[in-house]
Amino acid sequence: MNVNDLVQERIDAARLRIARRKKERTELAEARRYGLEARKRQKLRRRPRGEAS
């Protein structure tokens, strides 16, 4: 192995870490959005009819 191979391995590892973190952020954002929507629906269900916002 030469230096270029070692550098390339580190670059590839960094790209994988970045991609994994991006996927995790996307999944968390989706879960959060779903949770917020569910919370909003639940609040609307509890609100008495005829009450303004």
PDB file of N, CA, C and O in Angstrom, residues 6 9 22:
ATOM      1  N   LEU A   6      -3.893   4.842   1.103  1.00  0.00           N
ATOM      2  CA  LEU A   6      -4.324   5.165   2.462  1.00  0.00           C
ATOM      3  C   LEU A   6      -5.215   6.402   2.483  1.00  0.00           C
ATOM      4  O   LEU A   6      -6.240   6.432   3.165  1.00  0.00           O
ATOM      5  N   GLU A   9      -8.632   5.517   1.117  1.00  0.00           N
ATOM      6  CA  GLU A   9      -9.427   4.795   2.107  1.00  0.00           C
ATOM      7  C   GLU A   9     -10.055   5.754   3.116  1.00  0.00           C
ATOM      8  O   GLU A   9     -11.224   5.599   3.481  1.00  0.00           O
ATOM      9  N   LYS A  22     -26.335  11.927   7.009  1.00  0.00           N
ATOM     10  CA  LYS A  22     -27.379  12.596   6.236  1.00  0.00           C
ATOM     11  C   LYS A  22     -28.659  11.762   6.243  1.00  0.00           C
ATOM     12  O   LYS A  22     -29.764  12.289   6.422  1.00  0.00           O
TER      13      LYS A  22
END
